[in-house]
Short mmCIF file of C-alpha atoms in Angstrom, two decimals:
data_model
loop_
_atom_site.label_atom_id
_atom_site.label_comp_id
_atom_site.label_asym_id
_atom_site.label_seq_id
_atom_site.Cartn_x
_atom_site.Cartn_y
_atom_site.Cartn_z
CA PRO Z 1009 0.33 0.25 -0.08
CA PRO Z 1010 1.39 3.71 -0.75
CA PRO Z 1011 2.45 5.25 2.35
CA PRO Z 1012 0.38 7.50 4.31
CA GLY Z 1013 -0.50 11.00 2.60
CA GLY Z 1014 1.54 9.66 -0.48
CA PRO Z 1015 0.26 9.50 -4.29
CA GLY Z 1016 -2.91 7.33 -4.25
CA ALA Z 1017 -3.40 7.86 -0.47
CA ALA Z 1018 -7.06 8.39 0.38
CA PRO Z 1019 -7.96 12.02 1.32
CA PRO Z 1020 -8.05 13.08 4.98
CA ARG Z 1021 -11.60 12.88 6.92
CA PRO Z 1022 -12.93 15.89 6.65
CA ARG Z 1023 -13.20 17.94 10.15
CA ARG Z 1024 -16.81 18.73 11.33
CA VAL Z 1025 -18.32 21.39 12.70
CA THR Z 1026 -21.72 21.86 13.49
CA ILE Z 1027 -22.93 25.57 14.62
CA GLN Z 1028 -25.91 25.81 16.73
CA GLN Z 1029 -28.94 28.30 16.52
CA ARG Z 1030 -31.92 28.24 18.29
CA ARG Z 1031 -33.79 29.59 15.16
CA LEU Z 1032 -32.90 30.20 11.78
CA VAL Z 1033 -33.70 33.46 10.78
CA GLN Z 1034 -33.91 34.57 7.42
CA TYR Z 1035 -31.10 36.69 6.92
CA ARG Z 1036 -28.74 34.37 8.30
CA VAL Z 1037 -29.44 31.67 5.51
CA THR Z 1038 -27.16 33.40 3.04
CA LEU Z 1039 -24.26 33.53 5.47
CA PHE Z 1040 -24.53 29.57 6.06
CA GLU Z 1041 -25.24 28.99 2.40
CA ARG Z 1042 -21.56 30.85 1.73
CA LEU Z 1043 -19.40 29.41 4.61
CA ARG Z 1044 -20.49 25.99 4.17
CA THR Z 1045 -18.86 26.30 0.29
CA VAL Z 1046 -15.85 28.18 1.62
CA LEU Z 1047 -15.58 25.29 4.52
CA ALA Z 1048 -15.76 22.83 1.84
CA ASP Z 1049 -13.10 23.71 -0.14
CA ARG Z 1050 -10.77 23.64 3.41
CA ASN Z 1051 -12.10 20.08 4.02
CA ILE Z 1052 -14.28 21.32 6.54
CA GLU Z 1053 -17.64 19.85 6.44
CA LEU Z 1054 -20.50 22.22 8.36
CA ARG Z 1055 -23.94 21.43 9.84
CA VAL Z 1056 -26.02 24.08 11.29
CA LEU Z 1057 -28.42 22.76 13.92
CA TYR Z 1058 -31.89 25.09 14.56
CA GLY Z 1059 -35.26 24.84 16.02
CA GLN Z 1060 -38.41 27.01 16.01
CA ALA Z 1061 -39.06 30.13 17.08
CA SER Z 1062 -40.33 30.80 20.89
CA PRO Z 1063 -43.70 32.13 21.09
CA THR Z 1064 -42.42 35.78 21.47
CA ASP Z 1065 -40.28 35.56 18.46
CA ALA Z 1066 -42.75 33.79 16.22
CA LYS Z 1067 -44.70 36.95 15.73
CA ARG Z 1068 -41.86 38.42 13.44
CA ASN Z 1069 -42.91 35.73 11.06
CA ASP Z 1070 -38.81 36.13 9.67
CA ALA Z 1071 -37.88 32.41 9.77
CA GLY Z 1072 -35.45 31.07 7.04
CA HIS Z 1073 -35.12 27.32 6.16
CA LEU Z 1074 -31.67 25.41 5.11
CA ASP Z 1075 -32.50 21.96 2.84
CA TRP Z 1076 -29.39 20.83 4.46
CA GLY Z 1077 -29.57 21.99 7.70
CA ASP Z 1078 -30.25 20.28 11.02
CA GLU Z 1079 -34.06 21.39 11.98
CA VAL Z 1080 -35.04 19.76 15.46
CA ARG Z 1081 -38.20 20.09 17.78
CA ALA Z 1082 -37.55 23.20 20.10
CA ARG Z 1083 -38.92 22.60 23.27
CA TRP Z 1084 -39.78 25.83 24.77
CA PHE Z 1085 -41.36 26.47 28.48
CA SER Z 1086 -41.54 29.32 30.72
CA ILE Z 1087 -40.49 29.88 34.28
CA ARG Z 1088 -41.77 33.29 36.09
CA GLY Z 1089 -42.23 35.00 32.59
CA THR Z 1090 -38.78 33.66 31.11
CA GLU Z 1091 -38.81 31.62 27.95
CA LEU Z 1092 -36.64 28.57 28.25
CA LEU Z 1093 -35.57 26.35 25.44
CA TRP Z 1094 -34.41 22.85 25.42
CA GLN Z 1095 -32.88 21.82 21.75
CA PRO Z 1096 -32.02 18.23 21.10
CA TRP Z 1097 -28.41 17.46 19.44
CA PRO Z 1098 -28.90 14.21 17.14
CA ARG Z 1099 -25.97 12.20 17.46
CA ALA Z 1100 -24.33 13.44 14.00
CA THR Z 1101 -24.37 17.07 15.33
CA ARG Z 1102 -22.63 15.92 18.35
CA ARG Z 1103 -20.14 14.03 16.81
CA CYS Z 1104 -18.21 17.06 15.59
CA ASP Z 1105 -14.75 18.22 15.81
CA LEU Z 1106 -15.93 21.79 17.18
CA ALA Z 1107 -19.54 22.72 18.45
CA ILE Z 1108 -20.36 26.56 17.99
CA LEU Z 1109 -22.90 27.62 20.56
CA THR Z 1110 -24.95 30.54 20.87
CA GLN Z 1111 -24.22 32.29 24.11
CA GLU Z 1112 -27.84 32.75 25.98
CA ASN Z 1113 -28.63 31.68 29.01
CA LYS Z 1114 -32.04 30.55 27.85
CA ILE Z 1115 -30.58 27.93 25.48
CA LEU Z 1116 -30.25 25.08 28.63
CA SER Z 1117 -29.15 22.30 26.20
CA ASN Z 1118 -25.92 23.94 25.66
CA LEU Z 1119 -25.06 23.14 29.31
CA PRO Z 1120 -24.85 19.28 28.35
CA ILE Z 1121 -23.28 19.86 25.16
CA GLN Z 1122 -20.52 22.34 26.30
CA ALA Z 1123 -19.46 19.93 28.91
CA LEU Z 1124 -19.52 16.31 27.01
CA GLN Z 1125 -17.32 18.56 24.37
CA ALA Z 1126 -14.89 19.71 27.59
CA VAL Z 1127 -14.27 15.67 28.23
CA ARG Z 1128 -14.20 14.00 24.49
CA ARG Z 1129 -10.35 14.13 23.83
CA GLY Z 1130 -10.02 16.07 20.32
CA ARG Z 1131 -13.54 17.79 20.78
CA LYS Z 1132 -13.87 21.55 21.29
CA VAL Z 1133 -16.74 24.06 21.82
CA GLY Z 1134 -16.99 27.73 20.99
CA TYR Z 1135 -19.28 30.43 21.52
CA TRP Z 1136 -20.66 32.88 18.98
CA GLY Z 1137 -22.11 35.87 20.43
CA HIS Z 1138 -22.10 39.45 21.87
CA GLY Z 1139 -20.29 38.80 24.91
CA ARG Z 1140 -22.70 40.54 27.15
CA ASN Z 1141 -26.49 41.34 26.97
CA LEU Z 1142 -26.33 44.48 26.01
CA GLN Z 1143 -29.65 45.41 26.54
CA SER Z 1144 -29.97 44.28 30.02
CA ASP Z 1145 -31.36 46.62 32.42
CA ASP Z 1146 -29.38 45.37 35.42
CA PRO Z 1147 -25.95 44.04 34.20
CA ASP Z 1148 -25.39 42.88 37.38
CA SER Z 1149 -28.06 40.37 37.86
CA ALA Z 1150 -28.04 37.12 38.70
CA SER Z 1151 -28.31 35.87 35.07
CA GLU Z 1152 -25.69 38.27 34.06
CA ARG Z 1153 -23.09 36.60 36.30
CA PHE Z 1154 -24.12 33.22 35.39
CA LYS Z 1155 -23.61 33.97 31.55
CA LYS Z 1156 -19.84 35.54 32.65
CA LEU Z 1157 -19.10 32.30 34.45
CA LEU Z 1158 -19.60 30.23 31.22
CA LEU Z 1159 -18.00 32.92 29.00
CA THR Z 1160 -14.19 31.70 29.67
CA LYS Z 1161 -15.27 27.92 29.65
CA VAL Z 1162 -15.14 27.49 26.10
CA HIS Z 1163 -11.85 26.61 24.00
CA TRP Z 1164 -12.82 29.89 20.96
CA TRP Z 1165 -14.80 33.13 20.67
CA PHE Z 1166 -16.45 34.33 17.63
CA GLY Z 1167 -17.61 38.03 18.85
CA TYR Z 1168 -19.85 39.84 16.94
CA THR Z 1169 -17.20 42.62 16.56
CA GLU Z 1170 -14.03 44.44 17.92
CA HIS Z 1171 -16.46 45.78 20.53
CA THR Z 1172 -17.10 42.04 21.77
CA ARG Z 1173 -13.60 41.18 21.37
CA ASP Z 1174 -12.64 44.04 23.86
CA LEU Z 1175 -15.51 43.25 26.33
CA LEU Z 1176 -14.09 39.43 26.08
CA ILE Z 1177 -10.71 40.49 27.02
CA ASP Z 1178 -11.80 42.81 30.03
CA ASP Z 1179 -13.62 39.58 31.25
CA GLY Z 1180 -10.25 37.58 30.81
CA PHE Z 1181 -10.64 35.60 27.78
CA PRO Z 1182 -7.32 35.08 25.95
CA PRO Z 1183 -7.32 37.66 22.78
CA ASP Z 1184 -5.52 34.83 21.09
CA ARG Z 1185 -8.54 32.52 21.01
CA ILE Z 1186 -11.24 35.55 19.68
CA THR Z 1187 -11.90 35.99 16.10
CA SER Z 1188 -13.99 39.22 15.36
CA LEU Z 1189 -16.51 38.74 12.71
CA ASP Z 1190 -17.41 42.30 11.87
CA ASN Z 1191 -21.05 41.16 11.99
CA ALA Z 1192 -23.21 42.22 8.93
CA ILE Z 1193 -26.15 41.10 6.37
CA ASP Z 1194 -26.43 40.57 2.53
CA ASN Z 1195 -26.60 44.33 1.44
CA ASP Z 1196 -26.29 43.22 -2.00
CA ALA Z 1197 -30.30 43.45 -2.54
CA PHE Z 1198 -30.40 46.99 -0.97
CA VAL Z 1199 -27.12 48.26 -2.99
CA ALA Z 1200 -29.47 46.73 -6.25
CA ASP Z 1201 -32.68 48.61 -4.87
CA LEU Z 1202 -31.08 52.20 -4.61
CA ASP Z 1203 -29.37 51.46 -8.22
CA ALA Z 1204 -32.92 50.85 -9.38
CA VAL Z 1205 -34.49 54.09 -8.10
CA ASP Z 1206 -34.82 56.42 -11.00
CA ASP Z 1207 -35.61 60.44 -10.76
CA GLU Z 1208 -38.97 60.27 -11.71
CA ARG Z 1209 -39.76 58.42 -8.38
CA LEU Z 1210 -37.32 60.59 -6.38
CA ASP Z 1211 -39.39 63.75 -7.69
CA ALA Z 1212 -42.47 61.86 -6.78
CA LEU Z 1213 -41.55 61.47 -3.27
CA ARG Z 1214 -40.47 65.16 -3.19
CA THR Z 1215 -43.97 66.53 -4.26
CA GLU Z 1216 -45.40 63.72 -1.82
CA ILE Z 1217 -43.90 65.97 1.36
CA ASP Z 1218 -43.43 68.79 -0.14
CA LEU Z 1219 -39.64 68.98 0.26
CA ALA Z 1220 -37.93 71.76 -1.65
CA PRO Z 1221 -35.04 71.40 -4.29
CA GLY Z 1222 -31.84 71.30 -2.35
CA ALA Z 1223 -33.74 70.96 1.00
CA PRO Z 1224 -32.65 68.80 3.91
CA LEU Z 1225 -34.60 65.36 4.71
CA GLY Z 1226 -34.02 63.85 8.12
CA LEU Z 1227 -35.10 60.03 8.12
CA TYR Z 1228 -35.76 57.06 10.53
CA CYS Z 1229 -35.95 53.84 9.52
CA GLY Z 1230 -36.72 50.71 12.32
CA SER Z 1231 -39.31 49.38 14.37
CA LEU Z 1232 -40.88 52.17 17.03
CA TYR Z 1233 -40.65 50.82 20.78
CA VAL Z 1234 -39.19 52.25 23.82
CA ASP Z 1235 -35.60 51.84 23.55
CA LYS Z 1236 -35.67 53.49 19.73
CA ARG Z 1237 -35.94 57.23 21.65
CA VAL Z 1238 -38.62 58.18 19.64
CA ASP Z 1239 -39.29 61.00 22.26
CA LEU Z 1240 -35.83 62.00 21.37
CA LEU Z 1241 -36.07 61.56 17.74
CA LEU Z 1242 -39.17 63.83 17.85
CA ASP Z 1243 -37.32 66.54 20.04
CA VAL Z 1244 -34.36 66.59 17.73
CA ALA Z 1245 -36.30 66.91 14.34
CA GLU Z 1246 -38.39 70.23 16.31
CA ARG Z 1247 -35.27 71.78 17.13
CA VAL Z 1248 -33.26 71.09 13.73
CA HIS Z 1249 -36.44 72.61 11.82
CA ALA Z 1250 -36.55 75.47 13.71
CA ARG Z 1251 -33.07 76.44 12.32
CA HIS Z 1252 -33.83 75.19 8.80
CA PRO Z 1253 -37.56 75.52 8.12
CA SER Z 1254 -37.11 73.57 4.75
CA PHE Z 1255 -35.98 70.35 6.86
CA ARG Z 1256 -38.27 67.37 6.60
CA LEU Z 1257 -38.48 64.18 8.68
CA VAL Z 1258 -39.72 60.97 7.10
CA VAL Z 1259 -40.14 58.00 9.47
CA ILE Z 1260 -40.18 54.60 8.31
CA GLY Z 1261 -41.26 51.36 10.83
CA ASP Z 1262 -43.94 50.30 13.03
CA GLY Z 1263 -44.53 49.28 16.56
CA PRO Z 1264 -45.92 50.16 20.02
CA THR Z 1265 -44.68 53.94 19.70
CA ARG Z 1266 -46.03 54.96 16.26
CA PRO Z 1267 -49.27 56.62 18.20
CA GLU Z 1268 -46.59 58.82 19.30
CA VAL Z 1269 -45.33 59.68 15.92
CA GLU Z 1270 -48.63 60.05 14.55
CA THR Z 1271 -49.50 62.59 17.02
CA PHE Z 1272 -46.58 64.62 16.40
CA ALA Z 1273 -47.14 64.62 13.05
CA ALA Z 1274 -50.84 65.57 12.80
CA ASP Z 1275 -50.34 69.57 13.21
CA ARG Z 1276 -46.96 69.41 11.64
CA PRO Z 1277 -47.02 68.82 7.89
CA TRP Z 1278 -43.53 68.80 7.49
CA VAL Z 1279 -43.27 65.28 9.77
CA HIS Z 1280 -44.50 62.35 7.65
CA TRP Z 1281 -44.80 58.56 9.19
CA VAL Z 1282 -45.04 56.71 5.91
CA GLY Z 1283 -45.36 52.83 7.32
CA VAL Z 1284 -43.23 50.03 6.70
CA ARG Z 1285 -41.44 49.93 3.19
CA HIS Z 1286 -39.27 47.28 1.62
CA GLY Z 1287 -37.26 46.95 -1.62
CA VAL Z 1288 -37.49 50.06 -4.14
CA GLU Z 1289 -39.93 52.04 -1.79
CA LYS Z 1290 -37.63 51.91 1.08
CA ALA Z 1291 -34.53 52.38 -1.09
CA ALA Z 1292 -35.96 55.54 -2.64
CA TRP Z 1293 -35.97 57.54 0.57
CA PHE Z 1294 -32.59 56.36 1.56
CA ARG Z 1295 -31.63 57.69 -1.84
CA LEU Z 1296 -33.51 61.16 -0.64
CA ALA Z 1297 -32.31 61.47 2.78
CA THR Z 1298 -29.68 63.91 3.89
CA VAL Z 1299 -29.27 62.48 7.32
CA TYR Z 1300 -30.20 59.38 9.19
CA LEU Z 1301 -31.53 60.23 12.72
CA SER Z 1302 -31.79 57.24 15.20
CA PRO Z 1303 -31.06 58.16 18.70
CA GLY Z 1304 -32.03 54.68 19.92
CA ALA Z 1305 -30.35 51.38 19.90
CA VAL Z 1306 -28.32 50.83 16.81
CA GLY Z 1307 -28.01 47.76 15.00
CA LEU Z 1308 -27.41 46.47 11.38
CA HIS Z 1309 -29.11 49.32 10.31
CA VAL Z 1310 -25.99 51.41 10.45
CA LEU Z 1311 -25.24 49.25 7.41
CA ASP Z 1312 -27.74 50.51 5.48
CA ALA Z 1313 -27.07 54.22 6.38
CA PHE Z 1314 -23.55 53.43 5.07
CA ALA Z 1315 -24.64 51.72 1.92
CA ALA Z 1316 -26.95 54.48 0.90
CA GLY Z 1317 -24.03 57.31 1.76
CA ILE Z 1318 -26.05 59.07 4.40
CA PRO Z 1319 -24.38 59.70 7.85
CA MET Z 1320 -26.38 58.50 11.18
CA PHE Z 1321 -26.45 60.18 14.50
CA THR Z 1322 -27.36 58.60 17.32
CA SER Z 1323 -26.67 58.77 20.83
CA THR Z 1324 -24.69 57.64 23.70
CA SER Z 1325 -26.96 56.16 26.21
CA ALA Z 1326 -28.95 53.67 24.13
CA LYS Z 1327 -28.91 50.17 24.49
CA HIS Z 1328 -26.81 49.59 21.25
CA GLY Z 1329 -25.99 46.34 19.65
CA PRO Z 1330 -22.18 45.61 19.31
CA GLU Z 1331 -22.34 46.64 15.52
CA ILE Z 1332 -22.24 50.54 16.88
CA CYS Z 1333 -18.64 50.24 16.86
CA TYR Z 1334 -19.05 50.62 13.22
CA LEU Z 1335 -20.10 54.05 13.63
CA GLU Z 1336 -16.94 56.55 14.21
CA HIS Z 1337 -17.77 59.63 15.69
CA ASP Z 1338 -16.98 62.93 13.55
CA VAL Z 1339 -15.66 60.40 10.66
CA ASN Z 1340 -18.86 58.39 9.44
CA GLY Z 1341 -21.39 59.49 11.93
CA PHE Z 1342 -21.94 60.58 14.99
CA VAL Z 1343 -22.53 59.33 18.52
CA LEU Z 1344 -23.73 61.99 20.93
CA GLU Z 1345 -25.33 62.83 24.31
CA PRO Z 1346 -28.64 62.56 24.92
CA ASP Z 1347 -29.22 66.20 25.04
CA ALA Z 1348 -32.07 67.16 22.30
CA GLU Z 1349 -30.67 71.01 22.43
CA SER Z 1350 -26.87 69.97 22.03
CA PHE Z 1351 -28.07 66.68 19.69
CA ALA Z 1352 -29.88 68.96 17.28
CA ASP Z 1353 -27.31 71.95 16.94
CA THR Z 1354 -24.58 68.83 15.79
CA VAL Z 1355 -27.20 68.22 12.89
CA ALA Z 1356 -28.02 71.70 11.81
CA ASP Z 1357 -24.46 72.52 11.83
CA VAL Z 1358 -23.65 69.44 9.68
CA LEU Z 1359 -26.45 70.48 7.35
CA ASP Z 1360 -24.43 74.26 7.18
CA GLU Z 1361 -21.23 72.68 5.96
CA PRO Z 1362 -21.66 70.65 2.56
CA VAL Z 1363 -17.97 69.88 2.73
CA ARG Z 1364 -18.38 68.14 5.76
CA LEU Z 1365 -21.23 66.61 5.12
CA GLU Z 1366 -19.32 65.27 1.88
CA GLN Z 1367 -16.74 63.70 4.25
CA LEU Z 1368 -19.07 61.90 6.06
CA VAL Z 1369 -20.60 60.20 3.20
CA THR Z 1370 -17.24 59.40 1.66
CA ALA Z 1371 -16.25 57.73 4.84
CA GLY Z 1372 -19.56 55.59 4.89
CA HIS Z 1373 -19.17 54.26 1.96
CA LYS Z 1374 -15.78 53.14 2.91
CA ALA Z 1375 -17.01 51.74 5.52
CA ALA Z 1376 -19.62 49.81 3.85
CA GLU Z 1377 -16.60 48.57 1.58
CA ARG Z 1378 -15.59 46.82 4.93
CA TYR Z 1379 -18.58 45.71 6.46
CA THR Z 1380 -20.01 43.08 3.88
CA LEU Z 1381 -21.47 39.25 4.10
CA ALA Z 1382 -18.13 38.13 1.81
CA ASN Z 1383 -16.18 39.57 4.76
CA MET Z 1384 -17.67 38.15 7.23
CA VAL Z 1385 -17.51 34.70 5.94
CA GLU Z 1386 -14.10 34.65 5.23
CA ARG Z 1387 -13.52 35.84 8.73
CA PHE Z 1388 -15.87 33.01 10.27
CA ALA Z 1389 -14.04 30.44 8.05
CA ASP Z 1390 -10.52 31.71 9.06
CA GLY Z 1391 -11.93 31.49 12.99
CA ILE Z 1392 -13.16 28.05 12.59
CA GLU Z 1393 -9.92 26.74 10.97
CA ALA Z 1394 -7.66 28.25 13.63
CA ALA Z 1395 -10.12 27.00 16.69
CA LEU Z 1396 -9.44 23.42 14.88
CA ASP Z 1397 -6.21 23.80 14.57
CA ALA Z 1398 -5.41 25.01 17.84
CA PRO Z 1399 -4.20 22.73 20.79
CA ARG Z 1400 -6.71 22.77 23.46
CA PRO Z 1401 -5.96 24.70 26.24
#
């Protein structure tokens, strides 16, 4: 027989990786499809294990599906109003070289998998997550302390962003075993929608909201709920309009605080709530906008602002997602104190300075070139390979 690894030798067994998700959301499907292809080229076999949405999440109607994925029956139950999950792991998904778990206390089935991988020779476990619950009202709660305790009990970390990496290092996780993913979504469709908006559509929108040629338009796009700070958004807009009477505000989205927007707009013809918009209809408002006002929680929608070339303005005190680190203050956007007067003054000052505004737009386009799904796939694949190659600590 030929010597091991010589001509005619059988190819080495693919190394196996299982990524666990409590549910598969539609915007992650393309990530996993592309990641599977890239890993296959590196002789790594990817499996994705996922269940169904909780009763709360099911209302979002955003479930995705993978023909090759391992969908299992989720077992949701509630204790004192807290939704908890037990998610089965079939034998084929357990027998992997690396199990990547979502860092969430509510997924009770993670605990035995984490313990099992720890005692199996050659098997490793990693976490994928934010590092902390960035929306928690009590960072020192028992739940958060438990999460912090488990944070270091894995072999590798796949952090959403550099912000996550900083949190992990602060909590004692070795920096050489952290992969920053630069979390992103597939924005190709949105860019195509932006390109598809013609002058006729833009002229129609200007007429609809009585926007004069060259006049500034402030845009908000997203869900409408308390953490989005709609109150601050409207206060800021009022003050900007006082300095720039031609200024208009358009609000895209829906949610519990929508009545607050409607009441505010009722006697202010320069404010327009247009409901939920998708595709070219959404892209057209982004093409028309001058600034993106989002004083509350910021997440992945910062990438929409970059792609459209409109600087985003948000506040320091909001419960931001880890993607807030993409927003560089006074470079491609602004992170301001949650004081309506000073916030509005900054917006109005930028509107008064076309050169400064153009610099912000240019920096935003540059950021859009970095924070792409293609970049995230490569970082994820590189991290998986590094985790597989690294010795067990």
